[in-house]
mmCIF file of C-alpha atoms in Angstrom:
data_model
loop_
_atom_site.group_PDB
_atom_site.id
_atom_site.type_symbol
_atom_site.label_atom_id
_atom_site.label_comp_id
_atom_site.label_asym_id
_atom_site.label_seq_id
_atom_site.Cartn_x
_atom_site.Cartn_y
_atom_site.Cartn_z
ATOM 1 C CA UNK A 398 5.460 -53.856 82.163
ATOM 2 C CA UNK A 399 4.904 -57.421 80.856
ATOM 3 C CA UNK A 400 4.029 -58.299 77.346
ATOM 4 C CA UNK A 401 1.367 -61.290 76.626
ATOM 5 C CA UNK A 402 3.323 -63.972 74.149
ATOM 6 C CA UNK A 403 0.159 -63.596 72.122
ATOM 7 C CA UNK A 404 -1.547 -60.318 71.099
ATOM 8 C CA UNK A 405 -5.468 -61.488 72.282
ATOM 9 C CA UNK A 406 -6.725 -59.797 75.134
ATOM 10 C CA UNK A 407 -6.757 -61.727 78.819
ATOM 11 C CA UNK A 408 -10.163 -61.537 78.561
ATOM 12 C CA UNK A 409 -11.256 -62.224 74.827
ATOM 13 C CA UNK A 410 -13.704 -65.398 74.672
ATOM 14 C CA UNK A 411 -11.726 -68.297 73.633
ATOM 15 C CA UNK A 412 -14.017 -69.151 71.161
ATOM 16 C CA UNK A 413 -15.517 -73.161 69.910
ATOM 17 C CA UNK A 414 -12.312 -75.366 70.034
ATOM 18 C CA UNK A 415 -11.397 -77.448 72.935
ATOM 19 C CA UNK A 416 -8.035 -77.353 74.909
ATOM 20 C CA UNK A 417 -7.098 -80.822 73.958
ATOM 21 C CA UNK A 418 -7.407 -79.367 69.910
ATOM 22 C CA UNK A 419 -5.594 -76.291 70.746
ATOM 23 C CA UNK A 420 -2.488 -78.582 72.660
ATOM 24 C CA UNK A 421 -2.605 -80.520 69.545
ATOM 25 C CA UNK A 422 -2.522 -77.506 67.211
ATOM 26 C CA UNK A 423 0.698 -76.148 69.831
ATOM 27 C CA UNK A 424 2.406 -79.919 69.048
ATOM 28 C CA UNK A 425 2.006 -79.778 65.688
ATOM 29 C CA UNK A 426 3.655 -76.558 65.565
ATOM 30 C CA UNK A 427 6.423 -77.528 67.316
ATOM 31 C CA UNK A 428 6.682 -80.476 64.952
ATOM 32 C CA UNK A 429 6.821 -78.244 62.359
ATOM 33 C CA UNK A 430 9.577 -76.506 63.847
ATOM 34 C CA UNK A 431 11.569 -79.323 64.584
ATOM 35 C CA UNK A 432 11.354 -80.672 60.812
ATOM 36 C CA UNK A 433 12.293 -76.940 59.438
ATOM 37 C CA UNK A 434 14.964 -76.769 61.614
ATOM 38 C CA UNK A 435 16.465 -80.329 60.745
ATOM 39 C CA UNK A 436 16.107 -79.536 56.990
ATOM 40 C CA UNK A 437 17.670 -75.978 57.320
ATOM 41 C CA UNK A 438 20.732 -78.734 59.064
ATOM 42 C CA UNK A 439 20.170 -76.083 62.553
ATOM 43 C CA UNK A 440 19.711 -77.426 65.222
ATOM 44 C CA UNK A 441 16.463 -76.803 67.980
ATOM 45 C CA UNK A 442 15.862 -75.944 70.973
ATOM 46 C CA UNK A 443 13.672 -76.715 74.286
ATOM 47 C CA UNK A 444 13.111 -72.826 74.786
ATOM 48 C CA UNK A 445 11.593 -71.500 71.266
ATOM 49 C CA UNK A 446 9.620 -75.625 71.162
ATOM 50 C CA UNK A 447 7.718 -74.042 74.655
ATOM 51 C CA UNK A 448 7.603 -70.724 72.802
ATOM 52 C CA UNK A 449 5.865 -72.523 69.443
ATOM 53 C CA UNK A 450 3.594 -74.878 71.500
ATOM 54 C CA UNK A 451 2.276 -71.498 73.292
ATOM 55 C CA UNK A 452 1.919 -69.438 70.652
ATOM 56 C CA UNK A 453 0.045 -72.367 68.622
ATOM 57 C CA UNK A 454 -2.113 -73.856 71.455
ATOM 58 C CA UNK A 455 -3.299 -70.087 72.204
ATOM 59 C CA UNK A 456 -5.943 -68.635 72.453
ATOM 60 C CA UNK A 457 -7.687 -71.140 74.782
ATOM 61 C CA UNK A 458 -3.808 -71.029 76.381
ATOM 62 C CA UNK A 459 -2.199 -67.804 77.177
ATOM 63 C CA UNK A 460 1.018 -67.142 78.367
ATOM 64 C CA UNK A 461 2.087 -64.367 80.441
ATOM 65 C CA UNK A 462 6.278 -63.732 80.475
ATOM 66 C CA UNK A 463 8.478 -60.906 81.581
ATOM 67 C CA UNK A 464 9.634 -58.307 79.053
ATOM 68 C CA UNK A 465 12.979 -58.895 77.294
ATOM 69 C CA UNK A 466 14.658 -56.023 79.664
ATOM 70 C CA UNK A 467 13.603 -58.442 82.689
ATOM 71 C CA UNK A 468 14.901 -61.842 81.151
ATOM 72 C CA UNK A 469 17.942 -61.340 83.440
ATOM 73 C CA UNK A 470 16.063 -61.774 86.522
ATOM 74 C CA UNK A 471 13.684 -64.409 86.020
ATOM 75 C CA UNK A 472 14.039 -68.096 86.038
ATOM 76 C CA UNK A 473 14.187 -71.395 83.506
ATOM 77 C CA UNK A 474 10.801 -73.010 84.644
ATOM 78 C CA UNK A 475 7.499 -72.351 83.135
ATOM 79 C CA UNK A 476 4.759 -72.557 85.804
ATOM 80 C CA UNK A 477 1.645 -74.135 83.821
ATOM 81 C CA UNK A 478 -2.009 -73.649 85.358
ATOM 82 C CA UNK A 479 -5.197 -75.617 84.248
ATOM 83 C CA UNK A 480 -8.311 -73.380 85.154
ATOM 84 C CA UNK A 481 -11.456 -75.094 84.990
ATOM 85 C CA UNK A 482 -15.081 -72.573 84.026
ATOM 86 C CA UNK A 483 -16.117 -73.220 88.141
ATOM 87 C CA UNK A 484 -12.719 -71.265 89.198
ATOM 88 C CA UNK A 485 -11.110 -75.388 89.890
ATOM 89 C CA UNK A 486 -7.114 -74.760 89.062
ATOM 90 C CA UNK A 487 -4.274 -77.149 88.715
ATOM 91 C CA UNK A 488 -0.439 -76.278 88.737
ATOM 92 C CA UNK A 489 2.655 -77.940 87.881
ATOM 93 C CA UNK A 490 5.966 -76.287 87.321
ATOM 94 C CA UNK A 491 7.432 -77.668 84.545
ATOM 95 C CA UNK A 492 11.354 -77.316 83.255
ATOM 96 C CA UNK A 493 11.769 -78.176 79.469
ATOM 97 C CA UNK A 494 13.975 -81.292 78.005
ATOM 98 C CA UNK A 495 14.710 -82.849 75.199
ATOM 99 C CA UNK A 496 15.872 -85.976 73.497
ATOM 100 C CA UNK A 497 19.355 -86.055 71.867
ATOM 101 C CA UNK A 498 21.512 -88.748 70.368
ATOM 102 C CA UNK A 499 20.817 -91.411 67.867
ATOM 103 C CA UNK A 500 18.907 -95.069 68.321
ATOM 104 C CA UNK A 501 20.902 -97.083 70.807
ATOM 105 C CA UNK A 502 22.532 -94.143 72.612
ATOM 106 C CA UNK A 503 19.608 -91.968 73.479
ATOM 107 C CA UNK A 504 19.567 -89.556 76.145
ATOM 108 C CA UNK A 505 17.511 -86.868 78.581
ATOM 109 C CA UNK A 506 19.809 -85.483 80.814
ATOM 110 C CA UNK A 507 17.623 -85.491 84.499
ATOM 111 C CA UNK A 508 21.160 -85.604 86.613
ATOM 112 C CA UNK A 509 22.073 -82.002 84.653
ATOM 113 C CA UNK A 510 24.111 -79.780 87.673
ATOM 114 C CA UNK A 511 24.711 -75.714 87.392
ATOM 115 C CA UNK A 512 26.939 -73.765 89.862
ATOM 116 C CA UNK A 513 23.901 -73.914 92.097
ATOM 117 C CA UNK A 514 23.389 -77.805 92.549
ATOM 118 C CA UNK A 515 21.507 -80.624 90.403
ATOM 119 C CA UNK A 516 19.096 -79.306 88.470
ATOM 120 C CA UNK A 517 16.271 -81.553 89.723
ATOM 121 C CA UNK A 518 17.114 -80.369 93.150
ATOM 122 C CA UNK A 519 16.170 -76.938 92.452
ATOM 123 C CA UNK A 520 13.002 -77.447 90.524
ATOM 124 C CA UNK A 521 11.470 -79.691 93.279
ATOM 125 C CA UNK A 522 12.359 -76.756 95.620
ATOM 126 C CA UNK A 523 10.849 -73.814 93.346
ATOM 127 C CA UNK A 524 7.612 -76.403 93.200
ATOM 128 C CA UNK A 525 7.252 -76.726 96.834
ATOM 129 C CA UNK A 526 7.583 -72.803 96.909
ATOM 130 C CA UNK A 527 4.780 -72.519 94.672
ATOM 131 C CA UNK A 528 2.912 -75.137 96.496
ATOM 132 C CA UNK A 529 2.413 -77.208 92.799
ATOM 133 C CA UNK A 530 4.190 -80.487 91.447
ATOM 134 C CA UNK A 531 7.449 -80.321 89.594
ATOM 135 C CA UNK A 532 7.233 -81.722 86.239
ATOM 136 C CA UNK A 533 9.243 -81.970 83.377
ATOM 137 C CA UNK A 534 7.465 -81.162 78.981
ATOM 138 C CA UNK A 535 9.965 -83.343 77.224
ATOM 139 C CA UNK A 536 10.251 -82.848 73.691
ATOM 140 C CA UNK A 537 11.216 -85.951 71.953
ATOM 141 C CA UNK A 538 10.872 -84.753 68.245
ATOM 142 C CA UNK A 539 9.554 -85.998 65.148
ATOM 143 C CA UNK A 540 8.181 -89.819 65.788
ATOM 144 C CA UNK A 541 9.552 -90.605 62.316
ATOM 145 C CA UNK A 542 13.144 -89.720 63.945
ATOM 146 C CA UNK A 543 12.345 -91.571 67.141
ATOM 147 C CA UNK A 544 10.870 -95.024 65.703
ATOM 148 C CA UNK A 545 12.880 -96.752 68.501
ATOM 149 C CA UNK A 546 11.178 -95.515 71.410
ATOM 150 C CA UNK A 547 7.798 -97.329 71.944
ATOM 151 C CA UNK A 548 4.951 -97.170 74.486
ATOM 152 C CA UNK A 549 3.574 -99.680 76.503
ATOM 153 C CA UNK A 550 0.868 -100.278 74.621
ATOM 154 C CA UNK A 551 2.647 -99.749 70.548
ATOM 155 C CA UNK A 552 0.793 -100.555 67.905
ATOM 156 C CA UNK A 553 1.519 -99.934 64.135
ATOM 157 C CA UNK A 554 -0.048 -96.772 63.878
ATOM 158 C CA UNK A 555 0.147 -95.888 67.265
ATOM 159 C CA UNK A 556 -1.380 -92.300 68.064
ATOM 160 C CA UNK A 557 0.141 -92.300 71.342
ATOM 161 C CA UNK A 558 3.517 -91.992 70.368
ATOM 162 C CA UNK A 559 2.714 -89.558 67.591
ATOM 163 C CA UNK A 560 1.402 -87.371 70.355
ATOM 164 C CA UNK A 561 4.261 -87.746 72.555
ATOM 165 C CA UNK A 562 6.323 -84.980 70.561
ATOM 166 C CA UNK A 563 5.088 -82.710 73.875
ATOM 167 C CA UNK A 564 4.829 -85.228 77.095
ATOM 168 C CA UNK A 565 4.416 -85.046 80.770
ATOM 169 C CA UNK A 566 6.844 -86.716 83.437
ATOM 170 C CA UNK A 567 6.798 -85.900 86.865
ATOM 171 C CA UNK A 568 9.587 -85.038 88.207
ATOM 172 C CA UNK A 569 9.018 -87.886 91.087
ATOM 173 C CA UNK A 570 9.326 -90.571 88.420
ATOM 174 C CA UNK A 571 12.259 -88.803 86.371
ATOM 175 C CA UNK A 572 14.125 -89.138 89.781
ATOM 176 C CA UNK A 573 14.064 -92.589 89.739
ATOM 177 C CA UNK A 574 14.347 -93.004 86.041
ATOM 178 C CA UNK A 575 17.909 -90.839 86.185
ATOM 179 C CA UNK A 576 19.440 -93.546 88.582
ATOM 180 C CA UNK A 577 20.106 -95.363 84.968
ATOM 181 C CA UNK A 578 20.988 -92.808 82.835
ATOM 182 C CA UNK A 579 21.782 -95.108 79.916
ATOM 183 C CA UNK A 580 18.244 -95.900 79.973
ATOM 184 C CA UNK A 581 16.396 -92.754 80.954
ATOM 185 C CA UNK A 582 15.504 -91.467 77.413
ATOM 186 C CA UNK A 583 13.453 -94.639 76.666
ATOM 187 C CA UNK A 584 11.568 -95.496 80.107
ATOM 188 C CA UNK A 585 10.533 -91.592 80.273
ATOM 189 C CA UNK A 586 8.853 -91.978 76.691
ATOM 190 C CA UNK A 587 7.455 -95.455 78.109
ATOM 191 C CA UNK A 588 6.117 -93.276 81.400
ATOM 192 C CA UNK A 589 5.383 -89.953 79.639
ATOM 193 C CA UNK A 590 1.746 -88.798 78.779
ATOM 194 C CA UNK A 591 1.349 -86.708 75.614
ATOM 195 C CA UNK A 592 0.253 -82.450 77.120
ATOM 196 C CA UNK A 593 -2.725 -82.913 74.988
ATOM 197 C CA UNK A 594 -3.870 -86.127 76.880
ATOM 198 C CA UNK A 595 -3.928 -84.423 80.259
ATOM 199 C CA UNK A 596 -7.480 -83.203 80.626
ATOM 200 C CA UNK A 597 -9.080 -85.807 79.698
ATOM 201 C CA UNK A 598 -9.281 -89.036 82.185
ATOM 202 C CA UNK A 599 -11.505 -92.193 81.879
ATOM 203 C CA UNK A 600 -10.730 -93.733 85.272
ATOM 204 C CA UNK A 601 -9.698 -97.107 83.930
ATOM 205 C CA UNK A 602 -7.064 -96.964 86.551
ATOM 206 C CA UNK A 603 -9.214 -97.047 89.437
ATOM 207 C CA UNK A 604 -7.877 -100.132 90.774
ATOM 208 C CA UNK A 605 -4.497 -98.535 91.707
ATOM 209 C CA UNK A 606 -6.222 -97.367 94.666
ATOM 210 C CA UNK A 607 -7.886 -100.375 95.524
ATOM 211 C CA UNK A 608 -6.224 -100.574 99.260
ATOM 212 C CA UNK A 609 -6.201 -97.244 100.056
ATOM 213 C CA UNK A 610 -9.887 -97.097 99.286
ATOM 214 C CA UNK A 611 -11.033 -100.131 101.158
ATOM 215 C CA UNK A 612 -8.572 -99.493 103.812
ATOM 216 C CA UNK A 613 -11.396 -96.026 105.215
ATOM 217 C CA UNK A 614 -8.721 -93.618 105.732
ATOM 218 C CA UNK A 615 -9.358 -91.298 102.992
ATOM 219 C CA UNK A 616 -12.013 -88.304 103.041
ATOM 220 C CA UNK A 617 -15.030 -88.514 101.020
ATOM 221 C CA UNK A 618 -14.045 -86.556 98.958
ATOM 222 C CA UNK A 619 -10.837 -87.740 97.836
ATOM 223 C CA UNK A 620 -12.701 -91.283 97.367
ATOM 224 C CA UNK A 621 -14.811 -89.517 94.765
ATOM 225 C CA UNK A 622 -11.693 -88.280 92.867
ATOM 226 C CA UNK A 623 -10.065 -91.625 92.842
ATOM 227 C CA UNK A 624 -13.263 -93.717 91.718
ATOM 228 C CA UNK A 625 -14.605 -91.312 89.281
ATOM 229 C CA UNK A 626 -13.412 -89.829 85.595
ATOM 230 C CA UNK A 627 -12.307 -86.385 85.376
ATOM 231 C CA UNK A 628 -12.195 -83.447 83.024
ATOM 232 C CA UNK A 629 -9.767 -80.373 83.252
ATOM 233 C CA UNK A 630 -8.479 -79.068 85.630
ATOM 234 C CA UNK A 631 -9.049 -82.398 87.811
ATOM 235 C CA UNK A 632 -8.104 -84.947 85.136
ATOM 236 C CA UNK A 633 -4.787 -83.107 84.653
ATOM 237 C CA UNK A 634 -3.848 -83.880 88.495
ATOM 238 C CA UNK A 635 -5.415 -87.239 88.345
ATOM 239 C CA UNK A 636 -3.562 -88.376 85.048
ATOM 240 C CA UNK A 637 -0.375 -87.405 86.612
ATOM 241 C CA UNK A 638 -1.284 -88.762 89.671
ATOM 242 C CA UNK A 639 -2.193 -92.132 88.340
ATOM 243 C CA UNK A 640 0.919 -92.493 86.254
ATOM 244 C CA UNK A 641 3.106 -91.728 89.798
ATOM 245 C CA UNK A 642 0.420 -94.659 91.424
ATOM 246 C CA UNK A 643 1.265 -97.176 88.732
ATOM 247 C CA UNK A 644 4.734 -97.137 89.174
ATOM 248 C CA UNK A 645 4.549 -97.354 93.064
ATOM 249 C CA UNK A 646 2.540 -100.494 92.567
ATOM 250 C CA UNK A 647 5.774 -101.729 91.201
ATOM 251 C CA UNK A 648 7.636 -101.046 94.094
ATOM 252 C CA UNK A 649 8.080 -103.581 96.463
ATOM 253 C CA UNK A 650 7.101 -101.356 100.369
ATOM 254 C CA UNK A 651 4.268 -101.745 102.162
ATOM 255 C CA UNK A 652 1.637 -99.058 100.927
ATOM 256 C CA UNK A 653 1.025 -96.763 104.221
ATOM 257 C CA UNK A 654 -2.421 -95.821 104.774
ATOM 258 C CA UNK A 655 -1.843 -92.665 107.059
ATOM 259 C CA UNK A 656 -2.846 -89.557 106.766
ATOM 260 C CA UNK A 657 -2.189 -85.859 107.153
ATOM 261 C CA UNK A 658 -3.535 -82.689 107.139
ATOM 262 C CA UNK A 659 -2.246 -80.713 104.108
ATOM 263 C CA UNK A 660 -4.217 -77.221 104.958
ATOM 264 C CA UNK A 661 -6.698 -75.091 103.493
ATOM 265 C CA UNK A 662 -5.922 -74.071 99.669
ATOM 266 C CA UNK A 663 -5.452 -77.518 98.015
ATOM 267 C CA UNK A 664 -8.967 -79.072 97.313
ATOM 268 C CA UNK A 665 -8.329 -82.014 100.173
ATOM 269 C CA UNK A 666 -7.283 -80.688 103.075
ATOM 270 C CA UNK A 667 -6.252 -84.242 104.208
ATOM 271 C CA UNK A 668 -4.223 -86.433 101.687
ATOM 272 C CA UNK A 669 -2.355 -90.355 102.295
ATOM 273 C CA UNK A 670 1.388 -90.297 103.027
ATOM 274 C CA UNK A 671 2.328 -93.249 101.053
ATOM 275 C CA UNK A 672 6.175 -92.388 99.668
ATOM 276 C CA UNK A 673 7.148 -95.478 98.557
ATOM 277 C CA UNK A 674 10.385 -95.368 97.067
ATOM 278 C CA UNK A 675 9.584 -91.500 95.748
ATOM 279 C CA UNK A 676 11.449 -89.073 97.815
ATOM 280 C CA UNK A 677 8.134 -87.360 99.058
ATOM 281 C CA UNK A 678 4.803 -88.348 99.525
ATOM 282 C CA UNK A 679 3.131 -88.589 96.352
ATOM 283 C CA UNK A 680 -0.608 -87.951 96.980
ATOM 284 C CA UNK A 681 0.825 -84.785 98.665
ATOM 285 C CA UNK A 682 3.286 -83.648 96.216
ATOM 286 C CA UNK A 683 1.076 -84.087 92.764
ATOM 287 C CA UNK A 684 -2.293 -82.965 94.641
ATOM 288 C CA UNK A 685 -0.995 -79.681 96.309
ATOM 289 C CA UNK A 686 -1.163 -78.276 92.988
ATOM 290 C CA UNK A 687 -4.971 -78.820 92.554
ATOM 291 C CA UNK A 688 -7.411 -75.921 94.327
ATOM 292 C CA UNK A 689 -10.646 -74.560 94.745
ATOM 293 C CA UNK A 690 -9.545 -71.197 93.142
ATOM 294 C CA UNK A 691 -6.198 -70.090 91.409
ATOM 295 C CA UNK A 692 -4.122 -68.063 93.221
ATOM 296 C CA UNK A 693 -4.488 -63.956 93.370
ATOM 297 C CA UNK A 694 -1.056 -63.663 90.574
ATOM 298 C CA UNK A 695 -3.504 -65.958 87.932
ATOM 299 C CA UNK A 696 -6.219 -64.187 88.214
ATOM 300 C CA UNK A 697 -3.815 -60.643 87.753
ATOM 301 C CA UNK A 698 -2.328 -62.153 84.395
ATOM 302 C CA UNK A 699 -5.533 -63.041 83.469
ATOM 303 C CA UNK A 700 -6.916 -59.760 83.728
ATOM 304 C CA UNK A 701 -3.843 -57.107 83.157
ATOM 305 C CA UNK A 702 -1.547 -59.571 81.741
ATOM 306 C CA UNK A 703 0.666 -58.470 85.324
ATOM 307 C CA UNK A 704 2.850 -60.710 87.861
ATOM 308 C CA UNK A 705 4.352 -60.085 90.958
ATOM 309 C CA UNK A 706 8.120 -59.644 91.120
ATOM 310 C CA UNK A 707 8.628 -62.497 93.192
ATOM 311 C CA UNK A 708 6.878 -64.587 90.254
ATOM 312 C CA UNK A 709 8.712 -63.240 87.646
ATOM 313 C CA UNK A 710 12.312 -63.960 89.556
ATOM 314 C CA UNK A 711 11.407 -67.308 90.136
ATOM 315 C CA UNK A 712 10.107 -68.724 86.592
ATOM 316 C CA UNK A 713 10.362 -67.758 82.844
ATOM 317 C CA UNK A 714 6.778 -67.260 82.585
ATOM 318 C CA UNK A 715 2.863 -68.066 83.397
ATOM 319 C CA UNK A 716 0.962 -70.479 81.440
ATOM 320 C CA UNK A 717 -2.682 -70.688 81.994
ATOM 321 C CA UNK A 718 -4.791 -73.532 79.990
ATOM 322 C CA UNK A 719 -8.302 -72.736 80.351
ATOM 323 C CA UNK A 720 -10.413 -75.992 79.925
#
């Protein structure tokens, strides 16, 4: 049997509060879990921060994770899916970090290697499994601890980097970020985008698509995506999508405007195969993950709080977000 991390029903209405309130009520939990375990002089960890963001961001998110006497046989990676009200679904399988050292010496370790290979190696490869993007939640602690690391954008009171206690960084970027390790810690925070920012997305950053869009390749429907805001399910692909965009614009290759057919279950069956300097195609790897319906092992936890064997050897848990 599997046990639901939180004792609601599947099926109990999720009441007023919106999902962005409930990721911020999940941060601020795992804020205050951080500063109780740095006054108690312990020391924290990236498994019980996921299990304190889930248990405070439910009940609009539930999480759905093999019994203690199956721990043995289940992965590290927590496979997160956004379900939008019209049955719309994004995943992302996401592996937990987070920041150590002091200001000057900071560090996330993305080149981390077990007796079976680099640890980036095998997340990528459980994501294409899934058919979903890898990702990595960082936790980069309290922002009082962390006044070195800035944004883009810092201001003086700057709510984004309060919020980026939880953050988002695909695993395409933290890739490239690892080939300077010295630096990695600060230009993920600079690339990150605080959990509770992904379902919400204004489409400022239309113009990263500017070629592709003129060029005529891309469906109709795609176009629409790209030159339109978003809200759940969708913004959450389109907000890490856009963040993978903006740093191929700073890459110096040709953009490619070719196509390919991708099949069936994502929601554009034909996607570009620009790369860039990414080691796969990024349209294709961040937009796999968003459907038309979740898959049959979502809607089971939903409803019975149940997964498939093959689920629960392969990642630590389910997390569905309903928007």
């Amino acid at each position: 049997m599997l046990q639901l991390s939180d004792p609601i029903d599947a099926g109990r209405d999720v009441g007023d509060i919106s999902l962005t309130a409930s990721l911020r009520q999940g941060r601020l939990k795992v804020d205050t879990y951080v500063d109780e375990s740095l006054a108690a002089f312990q020391d924290w960890s990236e498994e019980t921060a996921t299990e304190m963001l889930c248990n405070g961001a439910a009940p609009r998110v539930l999480t759905v994770k093999p019994s203690r006497r199956q721990e043995g046989f289940m992965g590290a990676d927590w496979l997160w899916w956004w379900l939008d009200p019209d049955g719309v679904c994004f995943g992302m399988l996401s592996q937990a970090k987070r920041l150590h050292g002091t200001p000057g010496a900071r560090e996330i370790d993305f080149l981390y290697r077990n007796k079976n290979g680099r640890q980036i190696d095998l997340l990528m490869h459980t994501a294409r499994d899934f058919g979903v993007p890898a990702v990595y939640t960082l936790y980069y602690g309290l922002p009082d601890q962390r006044a070195d690391l800035r944004c883009r954008e810092h201001s003086l009171a700057c709510e984004r980097c309060r919020q980026a206690s939880v953050s988002v960084l695909t695993a395409l970027e933290a890739d490239e970020i690892a080939l300077q390790p010295r630096h990695a810690a600060a230009q993920a925070f600079v690339q990150c985008t605080p959990l509770e920012q992904l379902p919400f997305h204004d489409n400022r950053s239309r113009a990263l698509y500017g070629y592709l869009l003129a060029d005529g390749s891309l469906s109709p429907a795609l176009k629409q995506f790209l030159q339109q805001p978003q809200r759940g399910a969708r913004a959450a692909a389109r907000v890490l999508l856009d963040r993978v965009a903006f740093e191929r614009q700073l890459q110096f290759s040709g953009v490619s405007s070719d196509t390919v057919d991708v099949g069936s279950e994502p929601l554009f069956d034909t996607l570009p195969l620009d790369r860039g300097h990414f080691r796969e195609p990024y349209f294709q790897h961040i937009l796999r993950g968003l459907r038309a319906a979740p898959p049959a092992y979502v809607m089971d936890a939903l409803v019975s709080g149940s997964l498939p064997s093959w689920v629960r050897q392969s990642v630590a848990g389910v997390v569905i977000a309903r928007t």
